[in-house]
Coordinates of C-alpha atoms in Angstrom, one line a residue:
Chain A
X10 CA 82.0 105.7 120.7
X11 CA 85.5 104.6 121.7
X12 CA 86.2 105.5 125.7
X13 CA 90.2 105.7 124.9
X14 CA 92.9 108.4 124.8
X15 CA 92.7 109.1 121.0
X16 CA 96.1 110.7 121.5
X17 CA 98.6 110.0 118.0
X18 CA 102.0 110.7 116.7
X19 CA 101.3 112.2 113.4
X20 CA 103.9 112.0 110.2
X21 CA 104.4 114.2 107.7
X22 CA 106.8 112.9 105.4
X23 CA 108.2 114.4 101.6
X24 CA 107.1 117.9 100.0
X25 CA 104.0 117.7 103.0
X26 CA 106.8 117.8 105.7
X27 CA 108.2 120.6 103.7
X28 CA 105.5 122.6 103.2
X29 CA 104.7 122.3 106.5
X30 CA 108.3 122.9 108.1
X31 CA 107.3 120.1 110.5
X32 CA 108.3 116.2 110.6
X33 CA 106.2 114.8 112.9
X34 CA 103.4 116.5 116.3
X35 CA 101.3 115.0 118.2
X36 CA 97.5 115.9 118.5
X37 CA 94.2 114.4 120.2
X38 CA 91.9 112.9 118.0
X39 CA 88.0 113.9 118.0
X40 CA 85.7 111.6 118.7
X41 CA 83.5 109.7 116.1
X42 CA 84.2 108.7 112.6
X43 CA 87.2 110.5 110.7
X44 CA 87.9 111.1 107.3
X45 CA 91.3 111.3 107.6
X46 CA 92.2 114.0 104.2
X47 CA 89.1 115.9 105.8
X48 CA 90.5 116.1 109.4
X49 CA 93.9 117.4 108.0
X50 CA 93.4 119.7 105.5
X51 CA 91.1 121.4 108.0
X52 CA 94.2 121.4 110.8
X53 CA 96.0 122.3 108.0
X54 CA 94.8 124.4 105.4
X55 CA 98.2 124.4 103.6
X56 CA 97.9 120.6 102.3
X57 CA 94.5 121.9 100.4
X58 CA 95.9 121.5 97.3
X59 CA 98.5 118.3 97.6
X60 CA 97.5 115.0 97.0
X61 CA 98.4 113.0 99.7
X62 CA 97.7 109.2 101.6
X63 CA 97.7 108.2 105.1
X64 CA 98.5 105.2 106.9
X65 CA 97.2 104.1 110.3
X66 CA 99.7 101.9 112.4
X67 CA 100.9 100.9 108.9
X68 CA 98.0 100.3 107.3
X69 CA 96.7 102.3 104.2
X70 CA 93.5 103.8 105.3
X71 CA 90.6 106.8 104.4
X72 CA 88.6 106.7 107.1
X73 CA 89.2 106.3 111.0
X74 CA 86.7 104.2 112.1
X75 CA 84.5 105.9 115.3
X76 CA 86.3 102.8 117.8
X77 CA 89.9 103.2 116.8
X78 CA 92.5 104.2 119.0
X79 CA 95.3 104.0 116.7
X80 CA 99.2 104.8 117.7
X81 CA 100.3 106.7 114.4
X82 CA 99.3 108.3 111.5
X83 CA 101.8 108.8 108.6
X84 CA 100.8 111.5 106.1
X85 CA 102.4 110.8 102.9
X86 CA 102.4 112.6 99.4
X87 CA 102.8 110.8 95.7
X88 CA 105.3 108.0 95.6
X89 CA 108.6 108.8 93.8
X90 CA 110.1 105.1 93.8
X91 CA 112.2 103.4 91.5
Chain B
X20 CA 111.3 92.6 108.4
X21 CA 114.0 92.2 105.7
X22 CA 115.3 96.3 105.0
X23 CA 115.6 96.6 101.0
X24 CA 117.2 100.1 101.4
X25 CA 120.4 100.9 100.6
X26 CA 122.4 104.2 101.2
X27 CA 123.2 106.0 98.2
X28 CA 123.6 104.3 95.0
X29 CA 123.2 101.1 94.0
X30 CA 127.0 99.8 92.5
X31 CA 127.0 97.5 89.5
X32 CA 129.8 95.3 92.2
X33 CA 127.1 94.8 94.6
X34 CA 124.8 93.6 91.6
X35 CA 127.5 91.7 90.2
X36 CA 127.8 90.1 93.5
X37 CA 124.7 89.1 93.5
X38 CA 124.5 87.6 90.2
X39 CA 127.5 85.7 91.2
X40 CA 126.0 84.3 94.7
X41 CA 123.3 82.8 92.5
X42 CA 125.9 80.1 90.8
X43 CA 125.7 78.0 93.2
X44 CA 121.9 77.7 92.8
X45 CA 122.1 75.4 90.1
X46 CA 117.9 74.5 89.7
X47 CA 117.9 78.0 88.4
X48 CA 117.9 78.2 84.7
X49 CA 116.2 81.8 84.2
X50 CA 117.4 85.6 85.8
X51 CA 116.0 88.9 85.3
X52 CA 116.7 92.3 86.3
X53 CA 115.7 95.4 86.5
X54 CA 117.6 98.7 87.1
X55 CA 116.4 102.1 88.1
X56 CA 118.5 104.5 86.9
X57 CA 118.1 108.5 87.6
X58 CA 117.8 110.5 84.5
X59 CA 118.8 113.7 83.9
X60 CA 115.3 115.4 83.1
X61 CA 115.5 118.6 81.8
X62 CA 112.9 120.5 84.0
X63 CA 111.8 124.2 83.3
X64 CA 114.7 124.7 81.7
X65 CA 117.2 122.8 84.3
X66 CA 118.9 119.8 84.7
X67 CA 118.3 117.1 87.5
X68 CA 121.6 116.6 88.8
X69 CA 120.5 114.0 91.3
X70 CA 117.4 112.6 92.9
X71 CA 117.4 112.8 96.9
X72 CA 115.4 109.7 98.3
X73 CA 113.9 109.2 101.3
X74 CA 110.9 107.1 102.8
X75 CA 108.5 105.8 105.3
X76 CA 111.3 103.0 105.8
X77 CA 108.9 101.1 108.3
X78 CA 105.5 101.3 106.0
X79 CA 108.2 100.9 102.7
X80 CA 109.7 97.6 104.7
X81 CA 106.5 96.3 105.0
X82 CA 105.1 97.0 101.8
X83 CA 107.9 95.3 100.2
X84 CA 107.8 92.4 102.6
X85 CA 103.8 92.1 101.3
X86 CA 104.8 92.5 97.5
X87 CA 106.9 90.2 97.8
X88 CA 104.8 87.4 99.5
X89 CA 102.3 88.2 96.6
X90 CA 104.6 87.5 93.7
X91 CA 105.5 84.3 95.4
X92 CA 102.4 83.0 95.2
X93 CA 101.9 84.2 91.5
X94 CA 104.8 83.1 90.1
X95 CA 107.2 79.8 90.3
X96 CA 110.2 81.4 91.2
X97 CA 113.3 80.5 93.6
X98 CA 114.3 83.7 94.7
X99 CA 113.5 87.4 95.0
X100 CA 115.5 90.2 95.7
X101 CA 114.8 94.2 95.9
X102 CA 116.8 97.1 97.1
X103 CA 116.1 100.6 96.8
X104 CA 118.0 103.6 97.7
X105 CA 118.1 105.7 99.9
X106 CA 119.6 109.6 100.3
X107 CA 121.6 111.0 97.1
X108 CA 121.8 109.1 94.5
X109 CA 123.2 110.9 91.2
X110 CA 122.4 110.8 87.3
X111 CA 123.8 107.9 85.9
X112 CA 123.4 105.4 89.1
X113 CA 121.2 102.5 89.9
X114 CA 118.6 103.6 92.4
X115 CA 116.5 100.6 92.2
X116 CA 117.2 96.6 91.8
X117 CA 115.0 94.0 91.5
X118 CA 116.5 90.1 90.9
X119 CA 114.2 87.7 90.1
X120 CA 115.3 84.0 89.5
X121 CA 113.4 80.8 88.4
X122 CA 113.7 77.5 86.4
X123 CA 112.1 79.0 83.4
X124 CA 112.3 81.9 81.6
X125 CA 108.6 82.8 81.1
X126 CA 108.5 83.3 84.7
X127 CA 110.9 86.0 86.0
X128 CA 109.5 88.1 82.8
X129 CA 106.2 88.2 83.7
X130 CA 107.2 88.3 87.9
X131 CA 109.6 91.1 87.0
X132 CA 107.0 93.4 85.6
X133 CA 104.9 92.9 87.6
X134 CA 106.9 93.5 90.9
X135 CA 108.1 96.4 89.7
X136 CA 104.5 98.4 89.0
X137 CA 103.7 97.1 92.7
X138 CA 106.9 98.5 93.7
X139 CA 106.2 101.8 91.9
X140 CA 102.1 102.2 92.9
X141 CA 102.4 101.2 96.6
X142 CA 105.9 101.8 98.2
X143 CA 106.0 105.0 100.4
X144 CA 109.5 106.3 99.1
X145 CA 109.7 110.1 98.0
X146 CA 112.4 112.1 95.6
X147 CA 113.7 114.9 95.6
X148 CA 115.1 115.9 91.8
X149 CA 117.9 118.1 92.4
X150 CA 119.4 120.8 90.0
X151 CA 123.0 121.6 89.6
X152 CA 121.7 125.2 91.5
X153 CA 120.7 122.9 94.5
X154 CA 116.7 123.7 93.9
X155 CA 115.1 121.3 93.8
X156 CA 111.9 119.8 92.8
X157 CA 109.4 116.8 94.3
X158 CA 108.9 113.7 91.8
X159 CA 106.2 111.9 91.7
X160 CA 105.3 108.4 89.6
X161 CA 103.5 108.8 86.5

């Protein structure tokens, strides 16, 4: 189980930010394995029904791993480029 | 990291420019383009007056720093370039532009495609369709 400060600045970004009313918060990780849609939809029950991806210190990623200690999380909905 | 993003729209002088800067690479015997362009959907009854960008510019840079190191390796081609937009850009204007130049021709149209699905399926940039009321809906890629 990873010792470290699981502290992180969390994202939101696009119609999740909106719905939210919030840009970005920071918040203490649990300990052990997260799945990451999980972990948010149960902080915040408002994204139940948005499809969304997250990235971990820049990396597209499901699942935090039980030893990570990451830095960021960006929350992100459907991509609307181009 | 090279920034693709633009503010606002992209102008047919920058792309122009562009073009023109590529005159004095003389091995290159093949361009292609592609333009984004917003388009005025009719949505429940209104019409998009403009599509409000933004993005995760530091993920986006990255992506399109990776995208672009994959194309190079699958394709013969002497340069790449991509810029997106960023904030308002209104119907009728260039939002995206991706420049793609090699010796031959068969090249940049196959690279071209193919850059800009990757663009579309793994770039973190978000829109905004705006009415003419101001509303607004979110777009997402089909």
């Amino acid at each position: 189980m990873a010792s470290g400060n699981r502290k992180v600045t969390v994202t939101y970004y696009g119609m999740l930010a909106e719905k939210l009313n919030i840009n970005s918060e920071e918040l203490e990780l649990p300990s052990g394995e997260i799945n990451l849609r999980k972990f948010f939809v149960n902080k915040h029950p408002e994204l139940k029904s948005f499809t969304f991806s997250a990235a971990v210190d820049l990396e597209y990623i499901d699942t935090l791993t039980e030893q990570a200690l990451p830095q960021k999380i960006d929350l992100m909905p459907p991509f609307a480029g181009g | 990291m090279k920034n693709c993003f633009k503010e606002g729209a992209i102008s047919p002088d920058f792309i122009a420019t562009s073009i023109a800067h590529h005159q004095v690479k003389t091995q290159i015997g093949a361009h292609q383009i592609f333009l984004g362009q917003v388009r005025n959907d009719e949505i429940d009854g209104k019409q998009v007056t403009a599509i409000d960008y933004s993005a995760n510019e530091e993920l986006a840079n990255k992506v399109f720093h990776e995208i672009r190191e994959t194309t190079f390796e699958k394709f013969d081609l002497t340069c790449m370039h991509i810029y997106h937009s960023l904030g308002r850009v209104e119907k009728g204007e260039i939002c995206l532009f991706v420049f793609v130049s090699s010796t031959r021709r068969k090249e940049v149209m196959q690279a071209i495609d193919y850059l800009v699905e990757e663009i579309k399926a793994k770039t973190p940039v978000f829109g905004k369709e705006v009415f003419e009321d101001e509303t607004h809906v979110w777009k997402t890629n089909s």
